mmCIF file of C-alpha atoms and ligand atoms in Angstrom:
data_model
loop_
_atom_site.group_PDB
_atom_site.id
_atom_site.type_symbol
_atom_site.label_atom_id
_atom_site.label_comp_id
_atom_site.label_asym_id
_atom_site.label_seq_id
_atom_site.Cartn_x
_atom_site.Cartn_y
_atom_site.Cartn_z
ATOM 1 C CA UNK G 1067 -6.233 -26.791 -16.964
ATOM 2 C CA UNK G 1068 -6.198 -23.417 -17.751
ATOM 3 C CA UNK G 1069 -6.718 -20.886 -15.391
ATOM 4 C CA UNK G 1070 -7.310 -16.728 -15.196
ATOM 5 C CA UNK G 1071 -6.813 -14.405 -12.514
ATOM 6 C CA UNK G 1072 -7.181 -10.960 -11.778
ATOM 7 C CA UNK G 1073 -6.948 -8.734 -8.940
ATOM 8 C CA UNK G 1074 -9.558 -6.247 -8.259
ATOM 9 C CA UNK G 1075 -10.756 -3.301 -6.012
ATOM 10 C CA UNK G 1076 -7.786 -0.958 -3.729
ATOM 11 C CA UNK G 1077 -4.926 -2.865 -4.245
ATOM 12 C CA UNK G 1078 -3.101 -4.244 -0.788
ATOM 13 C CA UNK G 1079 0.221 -5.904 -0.039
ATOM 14 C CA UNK G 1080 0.608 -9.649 -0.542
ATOM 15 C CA UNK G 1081 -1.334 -9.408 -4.398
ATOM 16 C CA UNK G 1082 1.726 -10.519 -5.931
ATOM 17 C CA UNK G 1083 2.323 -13.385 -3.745
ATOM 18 C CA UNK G 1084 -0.522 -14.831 -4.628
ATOM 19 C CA UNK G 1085 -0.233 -14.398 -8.269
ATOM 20 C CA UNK G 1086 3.238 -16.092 -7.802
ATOM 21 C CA UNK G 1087 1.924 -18.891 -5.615
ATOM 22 C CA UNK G 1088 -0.910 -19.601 -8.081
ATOM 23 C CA UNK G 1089 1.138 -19.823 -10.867
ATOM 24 C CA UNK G 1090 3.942 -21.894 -9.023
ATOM 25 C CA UNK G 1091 1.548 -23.735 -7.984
ATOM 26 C CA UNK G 1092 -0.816 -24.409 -11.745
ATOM 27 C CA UNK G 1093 2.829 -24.289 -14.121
ATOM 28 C CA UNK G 1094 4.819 -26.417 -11.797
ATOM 29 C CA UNK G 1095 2.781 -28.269 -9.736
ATOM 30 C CA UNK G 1096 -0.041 -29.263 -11.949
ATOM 31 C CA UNK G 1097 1.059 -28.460 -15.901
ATOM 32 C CA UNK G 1098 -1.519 -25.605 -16.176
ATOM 33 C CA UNK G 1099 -1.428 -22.565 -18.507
ATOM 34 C CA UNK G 1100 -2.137 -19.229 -16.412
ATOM 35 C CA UNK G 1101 -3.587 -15.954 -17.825
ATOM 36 C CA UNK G 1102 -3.487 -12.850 -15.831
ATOM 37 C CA UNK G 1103 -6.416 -10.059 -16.889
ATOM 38 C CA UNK G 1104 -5.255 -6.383 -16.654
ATOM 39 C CA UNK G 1105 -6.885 -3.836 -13.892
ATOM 40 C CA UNK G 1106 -9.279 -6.284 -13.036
ATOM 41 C CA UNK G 1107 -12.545 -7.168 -14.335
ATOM 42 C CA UNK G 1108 -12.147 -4.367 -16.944
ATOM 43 C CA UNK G 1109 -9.005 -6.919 -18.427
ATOM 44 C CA UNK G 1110 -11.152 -9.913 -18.480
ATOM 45 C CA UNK G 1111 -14.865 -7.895 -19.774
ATOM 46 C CA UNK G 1112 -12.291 -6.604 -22.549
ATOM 47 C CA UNK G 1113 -9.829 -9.870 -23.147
ATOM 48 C CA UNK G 1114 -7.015 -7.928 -22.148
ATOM 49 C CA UNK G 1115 -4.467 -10.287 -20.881
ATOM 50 C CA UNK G 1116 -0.837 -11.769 -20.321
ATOM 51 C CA UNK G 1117 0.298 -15.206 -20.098
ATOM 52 C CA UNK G 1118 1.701 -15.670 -16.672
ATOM 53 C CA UNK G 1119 4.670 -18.097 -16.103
ATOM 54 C CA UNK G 1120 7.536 -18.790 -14.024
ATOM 55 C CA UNK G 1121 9.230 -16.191 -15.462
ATOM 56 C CA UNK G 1122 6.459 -13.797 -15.590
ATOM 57 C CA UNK G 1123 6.095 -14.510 -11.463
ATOM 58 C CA UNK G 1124 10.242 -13.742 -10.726
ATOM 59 C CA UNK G 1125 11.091 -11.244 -8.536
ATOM 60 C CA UNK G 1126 7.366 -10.150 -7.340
ATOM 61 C CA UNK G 1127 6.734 -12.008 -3.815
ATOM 62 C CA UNK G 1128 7.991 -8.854 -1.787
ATOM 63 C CA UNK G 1129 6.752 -6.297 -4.266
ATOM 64 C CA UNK G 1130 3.887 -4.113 -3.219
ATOM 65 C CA UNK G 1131 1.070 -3.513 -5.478
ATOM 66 C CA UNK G 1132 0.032 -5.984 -8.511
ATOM 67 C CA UNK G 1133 1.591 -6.460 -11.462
ATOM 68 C CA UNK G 1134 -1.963 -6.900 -13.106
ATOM 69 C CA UNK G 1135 -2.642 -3.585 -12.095
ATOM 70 C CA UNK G 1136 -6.232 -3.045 -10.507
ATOM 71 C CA UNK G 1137 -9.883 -1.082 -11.059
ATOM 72 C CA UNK G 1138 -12.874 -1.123 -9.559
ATOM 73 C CA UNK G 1139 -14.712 -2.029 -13.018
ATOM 74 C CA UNK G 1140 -17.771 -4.659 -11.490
ATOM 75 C CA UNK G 1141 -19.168 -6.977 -14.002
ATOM 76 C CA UNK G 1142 -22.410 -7.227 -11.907
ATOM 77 C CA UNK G 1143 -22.858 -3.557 -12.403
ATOM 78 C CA UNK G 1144 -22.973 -3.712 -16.240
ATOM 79 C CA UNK G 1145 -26.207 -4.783 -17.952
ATOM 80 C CA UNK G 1146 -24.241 -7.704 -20.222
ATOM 81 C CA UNK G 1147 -21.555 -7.891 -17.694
ATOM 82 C CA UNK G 1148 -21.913 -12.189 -16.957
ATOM 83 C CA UNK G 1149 -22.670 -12.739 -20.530
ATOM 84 C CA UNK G 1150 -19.086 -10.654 -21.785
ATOM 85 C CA UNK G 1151 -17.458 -12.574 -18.832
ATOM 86 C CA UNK G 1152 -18.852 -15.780 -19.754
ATOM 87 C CA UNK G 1153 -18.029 -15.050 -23.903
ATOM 88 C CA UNK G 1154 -14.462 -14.207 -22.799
ATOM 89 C CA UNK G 1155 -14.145 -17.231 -20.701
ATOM 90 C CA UNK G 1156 -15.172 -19.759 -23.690
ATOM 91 C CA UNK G 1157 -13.163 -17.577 -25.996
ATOM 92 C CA UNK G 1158 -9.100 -18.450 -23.420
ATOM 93 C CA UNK G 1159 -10.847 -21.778 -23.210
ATOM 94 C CA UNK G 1160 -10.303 -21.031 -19.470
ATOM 95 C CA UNK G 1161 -11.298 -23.645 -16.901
ATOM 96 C CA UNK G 1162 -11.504 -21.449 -13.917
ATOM 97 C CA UNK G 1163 -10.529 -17.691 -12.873
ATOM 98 C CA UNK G 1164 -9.344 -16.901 -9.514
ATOM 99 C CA UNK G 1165 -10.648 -13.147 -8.768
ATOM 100 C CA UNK G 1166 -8.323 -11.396 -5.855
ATOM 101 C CA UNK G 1167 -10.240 -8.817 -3.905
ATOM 102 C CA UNK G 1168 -12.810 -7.224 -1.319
ATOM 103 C CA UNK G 1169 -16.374 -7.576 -0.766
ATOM 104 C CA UNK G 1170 -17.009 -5.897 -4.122
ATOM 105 C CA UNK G 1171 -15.131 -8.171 -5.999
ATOM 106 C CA UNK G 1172 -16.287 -10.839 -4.125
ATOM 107 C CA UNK G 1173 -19.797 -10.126 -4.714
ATOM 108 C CA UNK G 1174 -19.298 -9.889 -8.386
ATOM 109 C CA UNK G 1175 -17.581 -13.321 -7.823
ATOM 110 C CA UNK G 1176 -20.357 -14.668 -6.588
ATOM 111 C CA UNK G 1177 -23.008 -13.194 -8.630
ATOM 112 C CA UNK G 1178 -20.874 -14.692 -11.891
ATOM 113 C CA UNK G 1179 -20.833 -18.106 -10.086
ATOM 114 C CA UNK G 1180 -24.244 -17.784 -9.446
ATOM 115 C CA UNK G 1181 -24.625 -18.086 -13.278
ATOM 116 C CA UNK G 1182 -22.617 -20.931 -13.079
ATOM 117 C CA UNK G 1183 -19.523 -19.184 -14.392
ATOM 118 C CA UNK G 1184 -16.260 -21.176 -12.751
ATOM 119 C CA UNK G 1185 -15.309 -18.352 -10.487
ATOM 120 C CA UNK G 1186 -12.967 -18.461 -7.113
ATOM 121 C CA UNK G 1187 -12.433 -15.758 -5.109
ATOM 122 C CA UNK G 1188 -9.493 -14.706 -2.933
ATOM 123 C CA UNK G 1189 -10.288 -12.797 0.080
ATOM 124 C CA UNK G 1190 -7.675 -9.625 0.443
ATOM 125 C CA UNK G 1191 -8.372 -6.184 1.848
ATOM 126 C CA UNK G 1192 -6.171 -3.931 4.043
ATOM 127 C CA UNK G 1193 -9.748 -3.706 6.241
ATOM 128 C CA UNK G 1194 -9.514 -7.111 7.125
ATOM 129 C CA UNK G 1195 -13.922 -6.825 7.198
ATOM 130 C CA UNK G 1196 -14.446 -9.830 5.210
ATOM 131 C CA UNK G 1197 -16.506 -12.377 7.050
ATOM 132 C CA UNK G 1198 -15.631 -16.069 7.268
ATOM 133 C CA UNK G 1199 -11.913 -15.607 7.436
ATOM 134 C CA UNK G 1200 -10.048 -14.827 10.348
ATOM 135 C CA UNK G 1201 -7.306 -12.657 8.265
ATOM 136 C CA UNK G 1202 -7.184 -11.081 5.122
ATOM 137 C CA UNK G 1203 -3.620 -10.372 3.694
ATOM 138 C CA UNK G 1204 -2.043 -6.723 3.309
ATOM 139 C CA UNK G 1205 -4.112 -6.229 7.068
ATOM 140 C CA UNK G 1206 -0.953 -6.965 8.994
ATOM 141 C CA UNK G 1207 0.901 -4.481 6.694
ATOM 142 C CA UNK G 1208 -1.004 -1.517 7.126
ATOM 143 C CA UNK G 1209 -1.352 -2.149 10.793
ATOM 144 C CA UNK G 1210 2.510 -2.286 10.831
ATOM 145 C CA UNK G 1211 2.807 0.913 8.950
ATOM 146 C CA UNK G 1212 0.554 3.037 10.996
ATOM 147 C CA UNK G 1213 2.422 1.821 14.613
ATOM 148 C CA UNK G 1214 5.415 2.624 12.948
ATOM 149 C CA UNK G 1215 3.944 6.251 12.142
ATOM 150 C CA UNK G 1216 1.864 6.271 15.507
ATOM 151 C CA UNK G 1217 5.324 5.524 17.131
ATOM 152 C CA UNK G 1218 7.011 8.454 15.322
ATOM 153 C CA UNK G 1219 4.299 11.065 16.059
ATOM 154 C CA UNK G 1220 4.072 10.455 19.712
ATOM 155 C CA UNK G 1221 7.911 12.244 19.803
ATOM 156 C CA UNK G 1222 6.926 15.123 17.785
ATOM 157 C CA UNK G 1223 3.489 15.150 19.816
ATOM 158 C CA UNK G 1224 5.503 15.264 23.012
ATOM 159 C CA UNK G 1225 7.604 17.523 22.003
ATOM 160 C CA UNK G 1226 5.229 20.636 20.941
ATOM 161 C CA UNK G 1227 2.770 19.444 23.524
ATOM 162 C CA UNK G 1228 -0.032 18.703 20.871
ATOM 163 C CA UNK G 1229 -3.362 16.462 20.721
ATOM 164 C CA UNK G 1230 -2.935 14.613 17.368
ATOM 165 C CA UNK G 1231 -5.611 13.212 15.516
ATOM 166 C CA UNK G 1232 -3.944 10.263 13.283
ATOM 167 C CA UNK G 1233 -6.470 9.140 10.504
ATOM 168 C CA UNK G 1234 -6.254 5.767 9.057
ATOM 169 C CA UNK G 1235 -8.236 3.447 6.659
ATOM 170 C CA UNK G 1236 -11.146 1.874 7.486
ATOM 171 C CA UNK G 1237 -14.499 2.763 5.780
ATOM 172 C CA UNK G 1238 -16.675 0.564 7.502
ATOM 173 C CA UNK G 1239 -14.902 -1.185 10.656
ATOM 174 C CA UNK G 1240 -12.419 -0.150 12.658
ATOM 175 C CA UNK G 1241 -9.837 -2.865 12.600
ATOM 176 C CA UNK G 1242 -7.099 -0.958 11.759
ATOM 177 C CA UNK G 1243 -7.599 1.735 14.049
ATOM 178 C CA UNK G 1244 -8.279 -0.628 16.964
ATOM 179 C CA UNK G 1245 -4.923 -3.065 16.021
ATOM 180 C CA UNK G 1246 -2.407 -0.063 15.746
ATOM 181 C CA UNK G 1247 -3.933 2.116 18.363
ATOM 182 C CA UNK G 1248 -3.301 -0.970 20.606
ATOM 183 C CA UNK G 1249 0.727 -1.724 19.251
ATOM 184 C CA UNK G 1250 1.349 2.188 19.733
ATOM 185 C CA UNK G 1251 -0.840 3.018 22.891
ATOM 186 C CA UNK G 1252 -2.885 5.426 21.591
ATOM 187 C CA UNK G 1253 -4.569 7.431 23.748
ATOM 188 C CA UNK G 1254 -7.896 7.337 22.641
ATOM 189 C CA UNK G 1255 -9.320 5.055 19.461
ATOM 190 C CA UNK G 1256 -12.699 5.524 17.494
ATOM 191 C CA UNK G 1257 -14.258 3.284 15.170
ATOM 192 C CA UNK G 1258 -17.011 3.038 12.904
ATOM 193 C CA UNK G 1259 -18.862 0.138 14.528
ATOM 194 C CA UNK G 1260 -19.753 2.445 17.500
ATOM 195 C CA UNK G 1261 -20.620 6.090 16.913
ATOM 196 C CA UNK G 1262 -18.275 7.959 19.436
ATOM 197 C CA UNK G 1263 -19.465 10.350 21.884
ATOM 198 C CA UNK G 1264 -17.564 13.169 21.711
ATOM 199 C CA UNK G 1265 -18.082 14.490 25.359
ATOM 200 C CA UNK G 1266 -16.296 11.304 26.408
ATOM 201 C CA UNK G 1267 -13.311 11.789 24.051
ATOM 202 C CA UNK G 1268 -12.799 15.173 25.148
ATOM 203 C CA UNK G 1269 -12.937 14.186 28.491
ATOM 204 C CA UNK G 1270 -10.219 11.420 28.028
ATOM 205 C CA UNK G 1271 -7.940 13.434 26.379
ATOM 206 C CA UNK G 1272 -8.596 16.368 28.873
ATOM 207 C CA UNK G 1273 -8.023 13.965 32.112
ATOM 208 C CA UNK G 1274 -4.491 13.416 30.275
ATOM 209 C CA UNK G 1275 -3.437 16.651 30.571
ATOM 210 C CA UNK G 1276 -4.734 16.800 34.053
ATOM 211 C CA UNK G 1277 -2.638 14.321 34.781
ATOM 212 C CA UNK G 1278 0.686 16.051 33.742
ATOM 213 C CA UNK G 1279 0.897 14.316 30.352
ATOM 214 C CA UNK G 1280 1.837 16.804 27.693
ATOM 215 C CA UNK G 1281 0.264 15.180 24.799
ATOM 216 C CA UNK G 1282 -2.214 13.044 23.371
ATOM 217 C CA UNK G 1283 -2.722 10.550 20.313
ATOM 218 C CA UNK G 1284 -6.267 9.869 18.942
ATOM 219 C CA UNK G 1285 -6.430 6.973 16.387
ATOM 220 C CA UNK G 1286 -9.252 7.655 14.315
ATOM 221 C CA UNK G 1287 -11.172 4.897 11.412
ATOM 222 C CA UNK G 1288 -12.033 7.560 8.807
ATOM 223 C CA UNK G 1289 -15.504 6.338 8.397
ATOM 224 C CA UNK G 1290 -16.099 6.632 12.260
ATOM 225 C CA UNK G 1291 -19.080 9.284 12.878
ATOM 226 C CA UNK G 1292 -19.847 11.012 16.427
ATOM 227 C CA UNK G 1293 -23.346 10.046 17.786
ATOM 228 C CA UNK G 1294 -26.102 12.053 16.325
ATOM 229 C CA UNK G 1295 -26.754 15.316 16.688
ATOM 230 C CA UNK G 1296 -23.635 15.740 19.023
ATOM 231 C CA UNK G 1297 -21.182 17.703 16.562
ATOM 232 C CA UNK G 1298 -21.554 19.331 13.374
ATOM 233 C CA UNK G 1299 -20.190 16.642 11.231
ATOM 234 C CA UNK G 1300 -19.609 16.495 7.596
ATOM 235 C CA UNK G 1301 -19.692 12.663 6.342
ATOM 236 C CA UNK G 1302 -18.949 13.925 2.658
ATOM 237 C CA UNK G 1303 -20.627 11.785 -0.127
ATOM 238 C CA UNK G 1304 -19.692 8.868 -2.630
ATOM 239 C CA UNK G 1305 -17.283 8.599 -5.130
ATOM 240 C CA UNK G 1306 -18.231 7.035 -8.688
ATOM 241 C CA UNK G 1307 -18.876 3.437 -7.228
ATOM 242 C CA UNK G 1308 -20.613 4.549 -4.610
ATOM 243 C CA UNK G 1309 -18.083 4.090 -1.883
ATOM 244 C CA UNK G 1310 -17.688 6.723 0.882
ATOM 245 C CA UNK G 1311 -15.688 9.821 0.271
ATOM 246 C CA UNK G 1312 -14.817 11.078 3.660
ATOM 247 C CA UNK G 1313 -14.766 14.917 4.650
ATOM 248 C CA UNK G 1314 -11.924 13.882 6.819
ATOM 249 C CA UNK G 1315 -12.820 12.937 10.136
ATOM 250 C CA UNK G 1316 -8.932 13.939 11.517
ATOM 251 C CA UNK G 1317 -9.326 17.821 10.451
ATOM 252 C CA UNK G 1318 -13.138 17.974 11.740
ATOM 253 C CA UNK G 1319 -12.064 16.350 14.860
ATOM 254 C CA UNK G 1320 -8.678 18.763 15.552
ATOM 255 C CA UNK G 1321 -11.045 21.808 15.123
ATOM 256 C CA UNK G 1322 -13.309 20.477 17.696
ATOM 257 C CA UNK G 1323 -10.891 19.380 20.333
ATOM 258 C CA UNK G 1324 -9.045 22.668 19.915
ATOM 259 C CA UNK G 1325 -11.756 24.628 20.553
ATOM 260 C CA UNK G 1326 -12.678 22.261 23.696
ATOM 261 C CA UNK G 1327 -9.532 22.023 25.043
ATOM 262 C CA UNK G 1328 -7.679 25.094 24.346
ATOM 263 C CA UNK G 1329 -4.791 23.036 23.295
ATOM 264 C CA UNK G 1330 -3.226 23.025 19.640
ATOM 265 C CA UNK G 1331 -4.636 19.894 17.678
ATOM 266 C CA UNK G 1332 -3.555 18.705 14.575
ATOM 267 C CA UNK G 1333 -4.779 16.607 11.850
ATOM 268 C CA UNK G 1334 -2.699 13.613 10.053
ATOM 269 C CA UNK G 1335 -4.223 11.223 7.887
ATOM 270 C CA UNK G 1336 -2.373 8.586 6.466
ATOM 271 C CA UNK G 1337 -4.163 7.381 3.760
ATOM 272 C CA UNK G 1338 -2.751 5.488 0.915
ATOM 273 C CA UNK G 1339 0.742 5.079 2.592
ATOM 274 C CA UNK G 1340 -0.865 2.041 4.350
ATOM 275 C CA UNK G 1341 -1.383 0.092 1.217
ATOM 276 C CA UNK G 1342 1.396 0.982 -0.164
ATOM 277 C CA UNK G 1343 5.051 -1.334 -0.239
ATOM 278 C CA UNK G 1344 6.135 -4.391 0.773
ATOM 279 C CA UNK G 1345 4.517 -6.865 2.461
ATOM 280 C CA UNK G 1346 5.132 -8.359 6.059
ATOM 281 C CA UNK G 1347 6.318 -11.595 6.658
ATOM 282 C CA UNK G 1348 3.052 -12.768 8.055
ATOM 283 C CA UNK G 1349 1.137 -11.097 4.574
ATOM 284 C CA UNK G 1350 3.215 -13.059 2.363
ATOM 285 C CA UNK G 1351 3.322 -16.023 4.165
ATOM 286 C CA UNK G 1352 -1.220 -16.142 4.276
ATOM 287 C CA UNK G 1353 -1.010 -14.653 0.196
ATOM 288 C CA UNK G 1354 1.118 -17.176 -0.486
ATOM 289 C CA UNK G 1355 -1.164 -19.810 0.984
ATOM 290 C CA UNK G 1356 -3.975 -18.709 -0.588
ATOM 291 C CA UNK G 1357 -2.816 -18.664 -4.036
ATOM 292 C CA UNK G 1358 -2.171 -22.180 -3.679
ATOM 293 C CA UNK G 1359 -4.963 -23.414 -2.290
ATOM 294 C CA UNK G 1360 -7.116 -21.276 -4.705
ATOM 295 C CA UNK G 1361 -5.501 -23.499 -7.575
ATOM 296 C CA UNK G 1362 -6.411 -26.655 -5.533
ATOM 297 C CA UNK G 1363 -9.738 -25.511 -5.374
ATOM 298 C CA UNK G 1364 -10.273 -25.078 -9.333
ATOM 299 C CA UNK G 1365 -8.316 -28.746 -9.320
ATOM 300 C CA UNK G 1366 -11.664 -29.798 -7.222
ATOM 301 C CA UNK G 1367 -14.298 -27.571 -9.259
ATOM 302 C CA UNK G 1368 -15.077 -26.101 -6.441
ATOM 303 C CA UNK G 1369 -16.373 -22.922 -7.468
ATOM 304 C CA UNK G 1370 -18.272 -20.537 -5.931
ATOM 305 C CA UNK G 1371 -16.144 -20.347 -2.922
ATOM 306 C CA UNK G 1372 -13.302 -18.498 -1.344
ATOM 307 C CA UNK G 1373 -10.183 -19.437 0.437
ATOM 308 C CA UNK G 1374 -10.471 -18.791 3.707
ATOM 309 C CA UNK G 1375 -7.600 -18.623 6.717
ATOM 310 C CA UNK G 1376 -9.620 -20.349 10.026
ATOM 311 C CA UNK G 1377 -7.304 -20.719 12.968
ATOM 312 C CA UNK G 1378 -4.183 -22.309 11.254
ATOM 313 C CA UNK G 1379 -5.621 -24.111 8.412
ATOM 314 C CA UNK G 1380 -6.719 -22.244 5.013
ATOM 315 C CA UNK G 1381 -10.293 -23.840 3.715
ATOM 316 C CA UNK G 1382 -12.726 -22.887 1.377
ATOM 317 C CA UNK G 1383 -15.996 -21.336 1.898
ATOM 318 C CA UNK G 1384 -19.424 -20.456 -0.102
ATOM 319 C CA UNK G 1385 -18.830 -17.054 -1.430
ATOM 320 C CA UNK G 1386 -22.633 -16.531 -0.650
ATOM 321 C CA UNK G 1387 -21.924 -17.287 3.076
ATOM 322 C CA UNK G 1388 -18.855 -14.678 3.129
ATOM 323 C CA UNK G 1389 -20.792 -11.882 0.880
ATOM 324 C CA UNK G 1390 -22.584 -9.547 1.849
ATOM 325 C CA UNK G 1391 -22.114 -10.446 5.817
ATOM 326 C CA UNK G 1392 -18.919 -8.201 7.358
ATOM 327 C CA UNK G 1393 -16.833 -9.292 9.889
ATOM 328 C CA UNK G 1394 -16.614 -5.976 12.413
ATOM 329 C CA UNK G 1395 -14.828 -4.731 15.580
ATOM 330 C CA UNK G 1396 -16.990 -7.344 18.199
ATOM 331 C CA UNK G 1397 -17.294 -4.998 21.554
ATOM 332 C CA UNK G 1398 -15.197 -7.029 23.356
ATOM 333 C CA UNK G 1399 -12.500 -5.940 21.573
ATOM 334 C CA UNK G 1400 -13.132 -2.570 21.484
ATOM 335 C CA UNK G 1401 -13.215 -2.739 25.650
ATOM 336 C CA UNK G 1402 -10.058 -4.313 25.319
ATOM 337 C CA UNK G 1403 -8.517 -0.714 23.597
ATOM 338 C CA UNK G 1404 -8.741 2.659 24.191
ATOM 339 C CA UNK G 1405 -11.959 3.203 22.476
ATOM 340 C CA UNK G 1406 -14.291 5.831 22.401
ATOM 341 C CA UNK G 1407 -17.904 4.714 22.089
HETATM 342 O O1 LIG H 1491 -10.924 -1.080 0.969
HETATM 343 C C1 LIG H 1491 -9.613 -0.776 1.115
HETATM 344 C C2 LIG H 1491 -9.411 0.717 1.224
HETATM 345 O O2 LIG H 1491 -8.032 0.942 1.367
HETATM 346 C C3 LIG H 1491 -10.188 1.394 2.354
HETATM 347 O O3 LIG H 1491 -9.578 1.272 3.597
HETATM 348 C C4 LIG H 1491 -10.231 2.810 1.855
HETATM 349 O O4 LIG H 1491 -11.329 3.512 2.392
HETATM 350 C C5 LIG H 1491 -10.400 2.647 0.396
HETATM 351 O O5 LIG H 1491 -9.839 1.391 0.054
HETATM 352 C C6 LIG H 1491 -9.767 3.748 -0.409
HETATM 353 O O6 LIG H 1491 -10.053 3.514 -1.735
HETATM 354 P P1 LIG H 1491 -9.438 4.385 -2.926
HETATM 355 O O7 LIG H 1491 -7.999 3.975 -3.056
HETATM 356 O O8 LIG H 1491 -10.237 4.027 -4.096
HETATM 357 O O9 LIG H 1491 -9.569 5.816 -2.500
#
């Protein structure tokens, strides 16, 4: 068989593991021939590729990143996009392609398989929204890098008596926010499932003080959003894919607590650092497992689906059941946390 892959969207930790797997998997398991398309669906729409091998996959499992580098090119979004796909597809006499990514390379997945194109998708986004699996890789990651930073600010918090708003990925749901505000005990969490009332955080962080404390941590999702008409609020606009460019819900939020409160509040948004580095354990381990059962899926032709993780066994599941539903913060969970709602 031979089989292409490409990863796709913000990149994540736990990308190259699956390349790896999938090729450890193909090469030495089955006797395939693996090509790997550059930045995406830009390498595959253009035919730029690299033969992947065992040699080609040495050295990456604990490497952050991809080594197919990524964009957020969309086939779907081009007028000839599934016809160039499909061309390119006859052209590496390739039997299937594995695409690695979030719901927008998913949907493009899906759309192409639609048209009966052999695509399989793997699930992976620091957001952990997709529906239909319990986990996505590079989640556990970026949860583990922003307790590690939530840890670290509480002592510099504490020690200048500060309210500090800590800003961390999450455009649409707040899983992120709600996992590491719960490892770090953060005093007050908001996501964007529930549009926060601001009156209530103010008051939590306020009874704190009351209560001798001497500082306070607020976990925000940057795409969380006070209730309407509370706060002046910029949401800022879209970037060139029309995803959500936030105004930076940390610094709006500092301004207004500062002025509430009378106490110094500070903004901290740590972006990018979350997707950034190695992988946990527990991210390689589910990357790992999902490269090889995407191969064992193109083994079955069965395309159109994704690999999915449900309780302790990795499936497969329609792509047009797990696109365009999103798995969000239930609000059980959020009563389980600190949140704001
Ligand atoms: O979807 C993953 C993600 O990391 C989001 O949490 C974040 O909003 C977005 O990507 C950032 O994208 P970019 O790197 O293009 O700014």
């Amino acid at each position: 068989m031979r089989i292409g892959v490409l990863t796709s969207g913000g990149d994540c930790p736990g990308l190259n593991a699956v390349i790896r797997s999938m090729v450890h998997r193909a090469v030495a398991g089955h006797g395939d021939e693996v090509i790997g398309f550059r930045d995406g669906w830009r390498g595959l729409l253009d035919g730029d590729h690299l033969k992947l091998d065992l040699d080609a996959v040495s050295g990456i499992l604990a490497r952050g990143g991809t080594i197919l580098g990524a964009s957020r090119v969309r086939p779907d979004r081009l007028p000839d996009g599934a016809e160039r796909v499909g061309s390119r597809l006859a052209e590496h006499g390739l039997d299937a392609v594995v695409a690695i990514g979030g719901e927008g390379t998913l949907t493009a997945a899906r759309l192409m398989a639609d048209r009966g194109l052999p695509l399989i998708g793997v699930p992976k986004t620091i957001d952990n929204d997709i529906a239909l699996t319990d986990v996505t890789f590079g989640f556990d990651t970026a949860v583990s890098v922003a307790t590690q930073a939530l840890d670290r600010l509480k002592t510099t918090a504490e020690s200048h008596q500060r309210i500090l708003i800590v800003e961390v990925m999450g455009r649409r749901t707040g899983w992120i926010a709600l996992h590491c505000g719960m490892a770090a005990g953060a005093h007050a969490v908001i996501v964007p499932e529930r549009p926060f009332d601001i009156e209530e955080l103010t008051a939590k962080v306020r009874d704190r003080f009351t209560a001798g404390k001497r500082f306070a941590i607020v976990v925000a999702a940057e795409g969380a959003t006070p209730a309407p008409g509370t706060i002046d609020f910029d949401e800022g606009g879209t970037d060139v894919h029309g995803h959500p460019r936030f105004a930076g819900i940390a610094r709006q939020l500092a301004r207004e607590l500062e002025r509430r409160l009378d106490k110094e509040a500070r903004p901290v948004v740590l972006g990018h650092l979350q997707r950034g580095g190695t992988p946990t354990a527990y991210d390689r381990i589910l990357a790992t497992r999902f490269g090889r059962h995407a191969v064992e899926a193109a083994h079955r032709r069965d395309f159109g689906t994704m690999t999915a993780l449900r309780g302790t066994q990795i499936i497969t599941v329609p792509l047009a059941d797990a696109v365009p539903a999103r798995k969000t913060v239930p609000a059980a969970r959020c009563a389980e946390a600190a949140c704001v709602l």
